[in-house]
Short mmCIF file of C-alpha atoms in Angstrom, two decimals:
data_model
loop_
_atom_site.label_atom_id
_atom_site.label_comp_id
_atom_site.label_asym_id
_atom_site.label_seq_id
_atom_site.Cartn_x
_atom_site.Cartn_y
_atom_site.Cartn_z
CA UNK A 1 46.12 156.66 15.34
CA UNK A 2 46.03 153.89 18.22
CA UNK A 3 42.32 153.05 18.79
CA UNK A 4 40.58 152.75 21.82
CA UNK A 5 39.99 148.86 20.68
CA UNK A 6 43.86 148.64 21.25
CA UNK A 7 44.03 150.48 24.80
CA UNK A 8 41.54 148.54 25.69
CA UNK A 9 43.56 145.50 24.56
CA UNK A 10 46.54 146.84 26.48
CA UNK A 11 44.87 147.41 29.98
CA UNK A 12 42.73 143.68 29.55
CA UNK A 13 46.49 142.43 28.64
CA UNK A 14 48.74 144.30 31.10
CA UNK A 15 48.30 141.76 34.10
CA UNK A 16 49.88 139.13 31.67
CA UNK A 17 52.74 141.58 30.99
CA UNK A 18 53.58 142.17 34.64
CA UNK A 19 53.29 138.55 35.83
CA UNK A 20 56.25 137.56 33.18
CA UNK A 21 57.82 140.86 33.64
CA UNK A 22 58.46 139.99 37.17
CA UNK A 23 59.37 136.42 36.02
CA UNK A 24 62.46 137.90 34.66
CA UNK A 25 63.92 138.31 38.09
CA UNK A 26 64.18 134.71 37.83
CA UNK A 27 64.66 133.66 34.25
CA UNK A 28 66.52 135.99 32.10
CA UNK A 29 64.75 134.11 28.93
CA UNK A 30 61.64 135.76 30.14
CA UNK A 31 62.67 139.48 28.96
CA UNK A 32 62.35 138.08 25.14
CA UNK A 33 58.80 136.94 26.15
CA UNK A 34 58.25 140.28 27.72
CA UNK A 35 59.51 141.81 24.92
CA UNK A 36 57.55 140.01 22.61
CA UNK A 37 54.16 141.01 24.81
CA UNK A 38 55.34 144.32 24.31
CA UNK A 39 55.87 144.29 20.65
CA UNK A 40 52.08 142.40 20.35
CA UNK A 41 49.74 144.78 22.27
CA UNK A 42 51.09 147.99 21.58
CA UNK A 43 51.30 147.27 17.77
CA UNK A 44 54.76 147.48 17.18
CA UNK A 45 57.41 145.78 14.76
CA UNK A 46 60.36 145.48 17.41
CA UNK A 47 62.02 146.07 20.77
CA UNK A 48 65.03 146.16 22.47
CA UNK A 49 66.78 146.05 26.06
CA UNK A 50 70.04 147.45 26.23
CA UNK A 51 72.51 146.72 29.11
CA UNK A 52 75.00 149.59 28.89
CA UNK A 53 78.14 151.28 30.26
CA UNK A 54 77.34 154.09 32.73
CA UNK A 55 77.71 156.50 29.77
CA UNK A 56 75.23 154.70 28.25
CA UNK A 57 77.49 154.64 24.74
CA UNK A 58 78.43 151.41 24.89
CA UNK A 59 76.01 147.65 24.23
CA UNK A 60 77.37 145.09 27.05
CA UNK A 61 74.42 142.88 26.63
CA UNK A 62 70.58 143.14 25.31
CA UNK A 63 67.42 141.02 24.49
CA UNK A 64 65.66 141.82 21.51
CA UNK A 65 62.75 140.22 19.40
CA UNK A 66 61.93 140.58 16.21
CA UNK A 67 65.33 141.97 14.87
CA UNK A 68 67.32 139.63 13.13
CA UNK A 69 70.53 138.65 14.85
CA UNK A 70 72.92 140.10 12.69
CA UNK A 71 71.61 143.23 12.06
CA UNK A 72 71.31 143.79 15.48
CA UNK A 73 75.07 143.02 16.26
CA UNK A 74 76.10 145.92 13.12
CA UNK A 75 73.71 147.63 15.84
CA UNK A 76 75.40 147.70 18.56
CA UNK A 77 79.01 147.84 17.16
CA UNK A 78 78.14 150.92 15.36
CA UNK A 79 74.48 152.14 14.74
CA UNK A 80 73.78 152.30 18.53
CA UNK A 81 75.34 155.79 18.36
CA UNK A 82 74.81 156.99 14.87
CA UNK A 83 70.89 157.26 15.79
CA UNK A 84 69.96 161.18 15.43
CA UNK A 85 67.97 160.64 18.94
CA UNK A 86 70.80 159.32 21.48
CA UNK A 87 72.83 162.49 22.01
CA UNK A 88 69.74 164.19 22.90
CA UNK A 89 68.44 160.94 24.96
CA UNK A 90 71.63 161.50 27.28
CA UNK A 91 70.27 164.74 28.62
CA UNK A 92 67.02 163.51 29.17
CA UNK A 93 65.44 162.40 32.79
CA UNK A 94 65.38 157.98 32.93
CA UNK A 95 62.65 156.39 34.01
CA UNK A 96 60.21 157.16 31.41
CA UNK A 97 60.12 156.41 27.44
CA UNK A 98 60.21 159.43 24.67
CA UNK A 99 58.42 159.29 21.66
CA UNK A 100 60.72 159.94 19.12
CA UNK A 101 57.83 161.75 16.58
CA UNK A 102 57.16 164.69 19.29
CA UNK A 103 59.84 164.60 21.66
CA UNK A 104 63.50 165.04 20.43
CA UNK A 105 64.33 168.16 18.29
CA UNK A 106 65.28 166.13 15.32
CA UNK A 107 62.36 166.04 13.11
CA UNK A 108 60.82 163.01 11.14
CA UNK A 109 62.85 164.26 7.60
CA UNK A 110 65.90 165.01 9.44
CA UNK A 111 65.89 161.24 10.81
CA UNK A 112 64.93 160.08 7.15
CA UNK A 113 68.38 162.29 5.82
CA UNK A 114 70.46 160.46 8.81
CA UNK A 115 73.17 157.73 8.33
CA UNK A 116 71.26 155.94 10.98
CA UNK A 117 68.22 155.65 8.66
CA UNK A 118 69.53 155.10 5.37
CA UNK A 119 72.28 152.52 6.19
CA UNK A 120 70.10 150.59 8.83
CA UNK A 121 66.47 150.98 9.54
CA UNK A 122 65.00 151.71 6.21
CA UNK A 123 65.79 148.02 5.05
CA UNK A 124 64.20 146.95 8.30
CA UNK A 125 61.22 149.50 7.85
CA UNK A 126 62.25 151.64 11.38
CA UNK A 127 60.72 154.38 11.10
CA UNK A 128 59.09 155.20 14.73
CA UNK A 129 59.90 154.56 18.31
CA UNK A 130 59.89 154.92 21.94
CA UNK A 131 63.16 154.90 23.49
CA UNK A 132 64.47 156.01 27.49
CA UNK A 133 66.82 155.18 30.36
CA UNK A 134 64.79 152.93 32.63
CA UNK A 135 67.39 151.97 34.97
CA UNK A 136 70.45 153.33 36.02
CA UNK A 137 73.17 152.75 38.66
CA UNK A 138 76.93 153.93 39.48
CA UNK A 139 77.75 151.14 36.85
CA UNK A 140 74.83 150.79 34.05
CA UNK A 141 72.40 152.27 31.86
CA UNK A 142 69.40 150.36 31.18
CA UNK A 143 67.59 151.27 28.06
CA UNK A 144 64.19 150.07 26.43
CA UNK A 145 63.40 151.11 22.84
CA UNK A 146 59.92 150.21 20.88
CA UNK A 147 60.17 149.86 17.43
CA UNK A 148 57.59 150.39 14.25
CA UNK A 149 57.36 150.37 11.31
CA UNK A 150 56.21 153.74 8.96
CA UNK A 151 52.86 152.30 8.10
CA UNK A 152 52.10 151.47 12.10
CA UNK A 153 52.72 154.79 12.38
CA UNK A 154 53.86 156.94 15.35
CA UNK A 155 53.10 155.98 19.18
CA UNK A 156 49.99 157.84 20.09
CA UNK A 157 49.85 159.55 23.36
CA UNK A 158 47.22 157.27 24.80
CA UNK A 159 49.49 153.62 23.71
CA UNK A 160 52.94 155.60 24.84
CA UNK A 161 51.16 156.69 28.70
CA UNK A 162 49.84 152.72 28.98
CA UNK A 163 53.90 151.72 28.24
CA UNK A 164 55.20 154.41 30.80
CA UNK A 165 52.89 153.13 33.68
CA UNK A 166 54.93 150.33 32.90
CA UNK A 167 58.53 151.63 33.38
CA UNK A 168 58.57 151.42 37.43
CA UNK A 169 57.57 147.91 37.51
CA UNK A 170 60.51 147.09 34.51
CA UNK A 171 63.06 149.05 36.75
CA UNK A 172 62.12 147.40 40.04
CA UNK A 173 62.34 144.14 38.08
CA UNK A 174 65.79 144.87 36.26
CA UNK A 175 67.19 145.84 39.89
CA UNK A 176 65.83 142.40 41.52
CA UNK A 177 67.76 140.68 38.91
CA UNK A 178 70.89 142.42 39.06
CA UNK A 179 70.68 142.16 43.04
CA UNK A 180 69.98 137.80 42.30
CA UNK A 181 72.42 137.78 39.54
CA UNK A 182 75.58 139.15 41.89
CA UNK A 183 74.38 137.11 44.88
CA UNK A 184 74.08 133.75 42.80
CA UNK A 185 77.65 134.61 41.69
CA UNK A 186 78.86 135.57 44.53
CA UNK A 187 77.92 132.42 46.01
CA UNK A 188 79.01 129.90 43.74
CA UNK A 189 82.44 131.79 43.63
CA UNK A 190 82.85 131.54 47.40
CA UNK A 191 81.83 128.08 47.41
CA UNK A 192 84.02 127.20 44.23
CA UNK A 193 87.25 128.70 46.09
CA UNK A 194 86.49 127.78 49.66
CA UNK A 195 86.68 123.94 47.85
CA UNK A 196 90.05 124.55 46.11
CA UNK A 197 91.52 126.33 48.91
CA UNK A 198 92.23 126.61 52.69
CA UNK A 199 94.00 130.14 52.42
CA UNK A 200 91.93 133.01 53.55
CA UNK A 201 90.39 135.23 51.01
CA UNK A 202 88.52 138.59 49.06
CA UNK A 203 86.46 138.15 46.16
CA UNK A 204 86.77 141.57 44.43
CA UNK A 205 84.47 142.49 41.44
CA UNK A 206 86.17 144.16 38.47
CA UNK A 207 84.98 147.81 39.33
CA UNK A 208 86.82 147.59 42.88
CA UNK A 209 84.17 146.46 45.06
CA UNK A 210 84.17 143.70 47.55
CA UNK A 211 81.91 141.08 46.88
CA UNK A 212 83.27 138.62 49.73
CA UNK A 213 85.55 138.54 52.60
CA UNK A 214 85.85 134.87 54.43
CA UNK A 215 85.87 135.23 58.02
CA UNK A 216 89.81 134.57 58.33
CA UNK A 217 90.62 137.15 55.88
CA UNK A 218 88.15 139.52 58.03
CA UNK A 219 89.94 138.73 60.72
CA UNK A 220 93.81 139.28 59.77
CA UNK A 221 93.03 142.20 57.84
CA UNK A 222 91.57 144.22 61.68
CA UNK A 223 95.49 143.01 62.45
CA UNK A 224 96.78 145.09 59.99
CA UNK A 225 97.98 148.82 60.43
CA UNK A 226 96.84 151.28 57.51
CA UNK A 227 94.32 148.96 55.80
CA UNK A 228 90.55 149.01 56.18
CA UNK A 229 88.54 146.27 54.64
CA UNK A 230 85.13 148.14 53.42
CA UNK A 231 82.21 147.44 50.64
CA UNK A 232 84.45 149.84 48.31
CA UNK A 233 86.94 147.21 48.62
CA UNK A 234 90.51 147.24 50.33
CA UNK A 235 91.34 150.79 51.22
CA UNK A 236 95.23 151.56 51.90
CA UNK A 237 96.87 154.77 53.70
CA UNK A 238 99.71 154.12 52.27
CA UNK A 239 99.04 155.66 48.04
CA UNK A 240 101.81 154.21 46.92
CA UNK A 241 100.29 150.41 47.76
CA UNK A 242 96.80 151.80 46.95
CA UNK A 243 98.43 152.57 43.47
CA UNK A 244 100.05 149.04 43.23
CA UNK A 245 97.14 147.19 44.50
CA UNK A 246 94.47 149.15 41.69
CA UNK A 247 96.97 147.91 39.16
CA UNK A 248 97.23 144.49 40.47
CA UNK A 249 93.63 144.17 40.11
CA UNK A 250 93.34 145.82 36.76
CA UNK A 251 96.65 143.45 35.54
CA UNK A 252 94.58 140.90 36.79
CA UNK A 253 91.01 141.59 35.40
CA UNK A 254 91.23 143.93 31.91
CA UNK A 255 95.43 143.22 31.35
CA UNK A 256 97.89 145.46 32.05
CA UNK A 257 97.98 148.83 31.17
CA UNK A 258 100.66 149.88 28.55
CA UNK A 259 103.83 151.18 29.31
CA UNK A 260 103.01 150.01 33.26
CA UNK A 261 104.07 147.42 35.44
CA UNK A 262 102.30 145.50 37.72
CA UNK A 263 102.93 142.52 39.92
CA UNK A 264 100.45 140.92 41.52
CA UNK A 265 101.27 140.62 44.94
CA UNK A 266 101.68 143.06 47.95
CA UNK A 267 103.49 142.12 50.73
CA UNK A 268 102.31 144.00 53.80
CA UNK A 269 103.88 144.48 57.35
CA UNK A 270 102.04 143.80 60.44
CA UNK A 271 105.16 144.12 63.27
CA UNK A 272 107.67 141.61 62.60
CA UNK A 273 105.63 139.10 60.50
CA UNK A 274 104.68 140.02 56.53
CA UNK A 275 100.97 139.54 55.05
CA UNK A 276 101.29 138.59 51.50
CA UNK A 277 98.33 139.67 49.30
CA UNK A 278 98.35 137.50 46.38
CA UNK A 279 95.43 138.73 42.98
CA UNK A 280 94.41 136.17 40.71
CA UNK A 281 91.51 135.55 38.59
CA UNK A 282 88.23 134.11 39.90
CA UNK A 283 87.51 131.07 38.24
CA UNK A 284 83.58 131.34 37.67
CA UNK A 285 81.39 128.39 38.46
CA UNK A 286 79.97 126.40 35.39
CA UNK A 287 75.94 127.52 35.18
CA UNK A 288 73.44 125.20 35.50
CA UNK A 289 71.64 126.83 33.09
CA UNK A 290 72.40 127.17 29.57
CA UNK A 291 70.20 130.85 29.50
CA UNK A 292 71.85 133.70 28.68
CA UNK A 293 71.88 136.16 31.12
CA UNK A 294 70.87 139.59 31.04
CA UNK A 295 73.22 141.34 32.96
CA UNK A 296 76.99 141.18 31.83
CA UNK A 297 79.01 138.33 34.32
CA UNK A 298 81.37 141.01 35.86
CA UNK A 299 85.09 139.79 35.87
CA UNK A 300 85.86 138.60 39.81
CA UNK A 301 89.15 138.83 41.47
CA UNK A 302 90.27 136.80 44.30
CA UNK A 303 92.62 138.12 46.68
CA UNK A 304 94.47 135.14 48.59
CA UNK A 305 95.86 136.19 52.18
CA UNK A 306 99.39 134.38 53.07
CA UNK A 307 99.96 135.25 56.49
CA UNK A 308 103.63 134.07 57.86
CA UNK A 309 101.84 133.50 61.50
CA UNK A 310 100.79 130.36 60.48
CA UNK A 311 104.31 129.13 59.40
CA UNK A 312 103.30 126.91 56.52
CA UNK A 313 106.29 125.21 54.29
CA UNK A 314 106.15 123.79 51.25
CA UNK A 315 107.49 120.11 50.18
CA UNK A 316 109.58 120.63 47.17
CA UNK A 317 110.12 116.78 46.31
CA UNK A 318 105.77 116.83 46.57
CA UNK A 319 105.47 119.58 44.40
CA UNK A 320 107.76 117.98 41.52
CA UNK A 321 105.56 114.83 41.58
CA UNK A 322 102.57 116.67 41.36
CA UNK A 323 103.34 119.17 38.73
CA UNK A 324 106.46 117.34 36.70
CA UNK A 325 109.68 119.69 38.04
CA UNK A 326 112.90 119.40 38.28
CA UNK A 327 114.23 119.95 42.09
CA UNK A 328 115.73 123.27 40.82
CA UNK A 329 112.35 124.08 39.28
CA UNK A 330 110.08 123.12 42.38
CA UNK A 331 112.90 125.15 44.68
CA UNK A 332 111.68 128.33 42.90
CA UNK A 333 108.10 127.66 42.35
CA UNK A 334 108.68 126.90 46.57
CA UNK A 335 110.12 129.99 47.35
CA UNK A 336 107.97 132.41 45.05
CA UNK A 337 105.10 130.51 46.62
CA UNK A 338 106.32 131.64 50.10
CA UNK A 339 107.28 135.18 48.96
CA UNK A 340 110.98 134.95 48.65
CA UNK A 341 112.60 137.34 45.79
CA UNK A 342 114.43 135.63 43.31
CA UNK A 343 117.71 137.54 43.80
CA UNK A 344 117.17 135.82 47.73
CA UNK A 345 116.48 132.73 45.94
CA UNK A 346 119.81 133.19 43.65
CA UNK A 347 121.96 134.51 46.47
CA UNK A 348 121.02 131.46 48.56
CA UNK A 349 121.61 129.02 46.12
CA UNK A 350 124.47 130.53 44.75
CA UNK A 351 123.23 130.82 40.95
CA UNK A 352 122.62 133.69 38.78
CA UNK A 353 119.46 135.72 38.48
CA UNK A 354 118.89 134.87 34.88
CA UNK A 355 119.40 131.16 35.61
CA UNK A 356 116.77 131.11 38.01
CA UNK A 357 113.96 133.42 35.80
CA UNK A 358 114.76 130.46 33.56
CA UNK A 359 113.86 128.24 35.72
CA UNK A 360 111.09 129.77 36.98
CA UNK A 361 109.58 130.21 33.23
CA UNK A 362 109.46 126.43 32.96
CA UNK A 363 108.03 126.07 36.15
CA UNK A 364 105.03 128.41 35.30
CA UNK A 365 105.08 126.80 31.43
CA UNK A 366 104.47 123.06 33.03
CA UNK A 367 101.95 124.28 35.42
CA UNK A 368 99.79 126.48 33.17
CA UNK A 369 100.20 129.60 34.93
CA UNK A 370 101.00 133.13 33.41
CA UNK A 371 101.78 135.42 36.27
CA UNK A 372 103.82 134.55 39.39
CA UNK A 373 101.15 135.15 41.47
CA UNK A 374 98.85 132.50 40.17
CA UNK A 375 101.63 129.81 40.69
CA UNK A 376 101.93 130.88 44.29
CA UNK A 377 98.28 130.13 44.66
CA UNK A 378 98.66 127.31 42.81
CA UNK A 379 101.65 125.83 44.98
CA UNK A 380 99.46 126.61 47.91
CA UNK A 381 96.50 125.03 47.29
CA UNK A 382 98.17 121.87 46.46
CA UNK A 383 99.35 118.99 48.38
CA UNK A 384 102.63 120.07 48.50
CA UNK A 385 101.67 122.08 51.12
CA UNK A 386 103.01 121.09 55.14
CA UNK A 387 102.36 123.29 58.68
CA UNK A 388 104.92 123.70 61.19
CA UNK A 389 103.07 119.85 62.36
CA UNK A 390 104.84 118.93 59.32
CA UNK A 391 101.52 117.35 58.42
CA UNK A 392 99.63 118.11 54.71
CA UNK A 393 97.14 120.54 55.03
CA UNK A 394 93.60 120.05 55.19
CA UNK A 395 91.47 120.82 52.05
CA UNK A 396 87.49 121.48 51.87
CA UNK A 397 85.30 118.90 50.62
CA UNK A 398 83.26 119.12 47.43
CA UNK A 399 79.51 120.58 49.28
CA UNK A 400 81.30 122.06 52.21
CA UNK A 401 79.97 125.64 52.99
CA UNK A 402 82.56 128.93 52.86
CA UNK A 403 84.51 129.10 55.36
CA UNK A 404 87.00 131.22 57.22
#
């Protein structure tokens, strides 16, 4: 029974509690000091914060405090849903916490007779709890879960009502950090490409969504027939190069799919002149910070636009001092770089197909690059790269803003 010494504790305490709760929006190493505020005036042995999947079954990333690390990583790679109380937790509204003594239809000796129990909390002496959804979004499922022990006893009504005023303030402060979190990212990736590049380009998260479009890329992509740029991401008529685009991406961000192919580059028509779409992974900027963030870093795409209006070439005998390639080698790294197929390439210079992919295999071995679309980004970011001026082509300074 939680006395009224304690709620009194809790409501002369709770100012303390919100000014580092909202310090979180900040510094994700505040949620363990939030935590551990939690754990102290509501007389509690533990507590958790669980970053999940929208179907809230799987851990992407948590703070916790006063569970030891390993036990909580046989937690979350199989406990998480062996506990009697999460099926039942699924159908229940979020933004509030559940007291798992009086509110779930599993009783107290049904929890004791449970996997959960006997192969995980009863070494730790987890016996009570208060556990809910407290945020929630088209992507995640936040969770919070309060921990004790069985001679703390069960949450009492009074200590359980103090820690739900609570939730609104922990859900506007988990959405304030998610909302920093992407735009801190999304800035230092814009910044981090706009320096290694002059081609125009998308930053595209890895559930779809646009996260940045340069003004250049803006611009071509109103040029184009039967594409619409839009926060969803880039949105085809045409399913076929919806289809081949989504698996671009994917190939690009989670690996291909088995028993699927996917190359990653669309080549798009706008009148006489092609628009080459080339996917390749986001490098993400180096943190400042060594704090470990709350929210999962979301894998980022970057879509480079090669549009043949601007009539760039590339200087083969440039490229093989740069990289170490032959003249046969920098001919095909060249002409993948400027979209040519290799059976063009082959044709042209009157070798066979295989010769050529051979070729081509050393040229992406010696320049580090696993997909053919990554060494045409590679070829033209470099130096090796002329306009119609014949003159090399300009790159961005380390500081310089992102620019179109």
């Amino acid at each position: 029974m939680v006395t009224q010494a304690r709620l009194n504790d809790f409501e002369q305490q709770q100012s303390q509690l919100l000014q580092t709760l909202y310090q979180t929006t900040l510094e994700s190493a505040a949620w363990d000091t939030f935590l551990r505020q939690l754990v102290t005036i509501s007389g509690s042995r533990s507590a958790r914060i669980l970053v999940m999947d929208r179907q809230a079954e799987k851990v992407l990333n948590s703070s916790k405090v006063n569970i030891d690390d390993d036990e909580h990583r046989r937690y979350v790679a199989h406990y998480v849903n062996r506990c009697p109380w999460r099926p039942e937790l699924k159908q229940k509204l979020p933004g509030r916490l559940y007291n798992t003594h009086s509110d779930f239809s599993c009783d107290q000796q049904a929890f004791y007779r449970s996997e959960f129990f006997n192969d995980w909390a009863r070494h730790l002496d987890i016996e009570h709890g208060l556990c809910g959804t407290v945020f929630q979004d088209s992507h995640y499922a936040v969770q919070l879960l309060v921990q004790r022990t069985g001679g703390q006893g069960a949450f009492d009504l009074g200590i359980t009502q103090r820690i739900n005023q609570l939730i609104p303030h922990v859900r506007q402060a988990l959405q304030l950090s998610r909302q920093i979190t992407r735009e801190q990212t999304r800035q230092g990736l814009a910044l981090r490409v706009s320096e290694q590049s002059f081609m125009p380009y998308l930053l595209v998260d890895g559930h779809g969504s646009l996260s940045y479009a340069c003004p250049r890329a803006r611009e071509i992509l109103t040029r184009l027939p039967g594409v619409e740029l839009t926060a969803q991401g880039l949105q085809f008529q045409c399913r076929h190069q919806q289809r081949r685009f989504c698996l671009s991406l994917q190939s690009v961000l989670k690996g291909p799919v088995a028993g699927q192919s996917a190359d990653s580059s669309l080549t798009l028509i706008n009148g006489a002149l092609p628009v080459r779409l080339l996917v390749a992974p986001a490098e993400a900027p180096t943190a400042a910070s060594t704090c470990r963030e709350l929210w999962p870093s979301s894998a980022v795409a970057t879509v480079f636009i090669q549009d043949s209006a601007e009539q760039l070439w590339v200087d083969e005998c440039r490229l093989s001092q740069l990289f170490g390639l032959t003249p046969a080698e920098a001919r095909v790294a060249a002409g993948v770089a400027m979209g040519q197929e290799l059976r063009t390439l082959a044709d042209l210079g009157g070798q066979s197909l295989h010769t050529l992919r051979t070729q081509l295999k050393v040229a992406m071995r010696k320049t580090g690059v696993c997909r053919q679309a990554e060494l045409a980004v590679l070829v033209l970011r470099s130096a090796a790269l002329r306009d119609r001026y014949d003159d090399v082509v300009p790159r961005v300074q380390s500081g310089s803003v992102p620019f179109g």
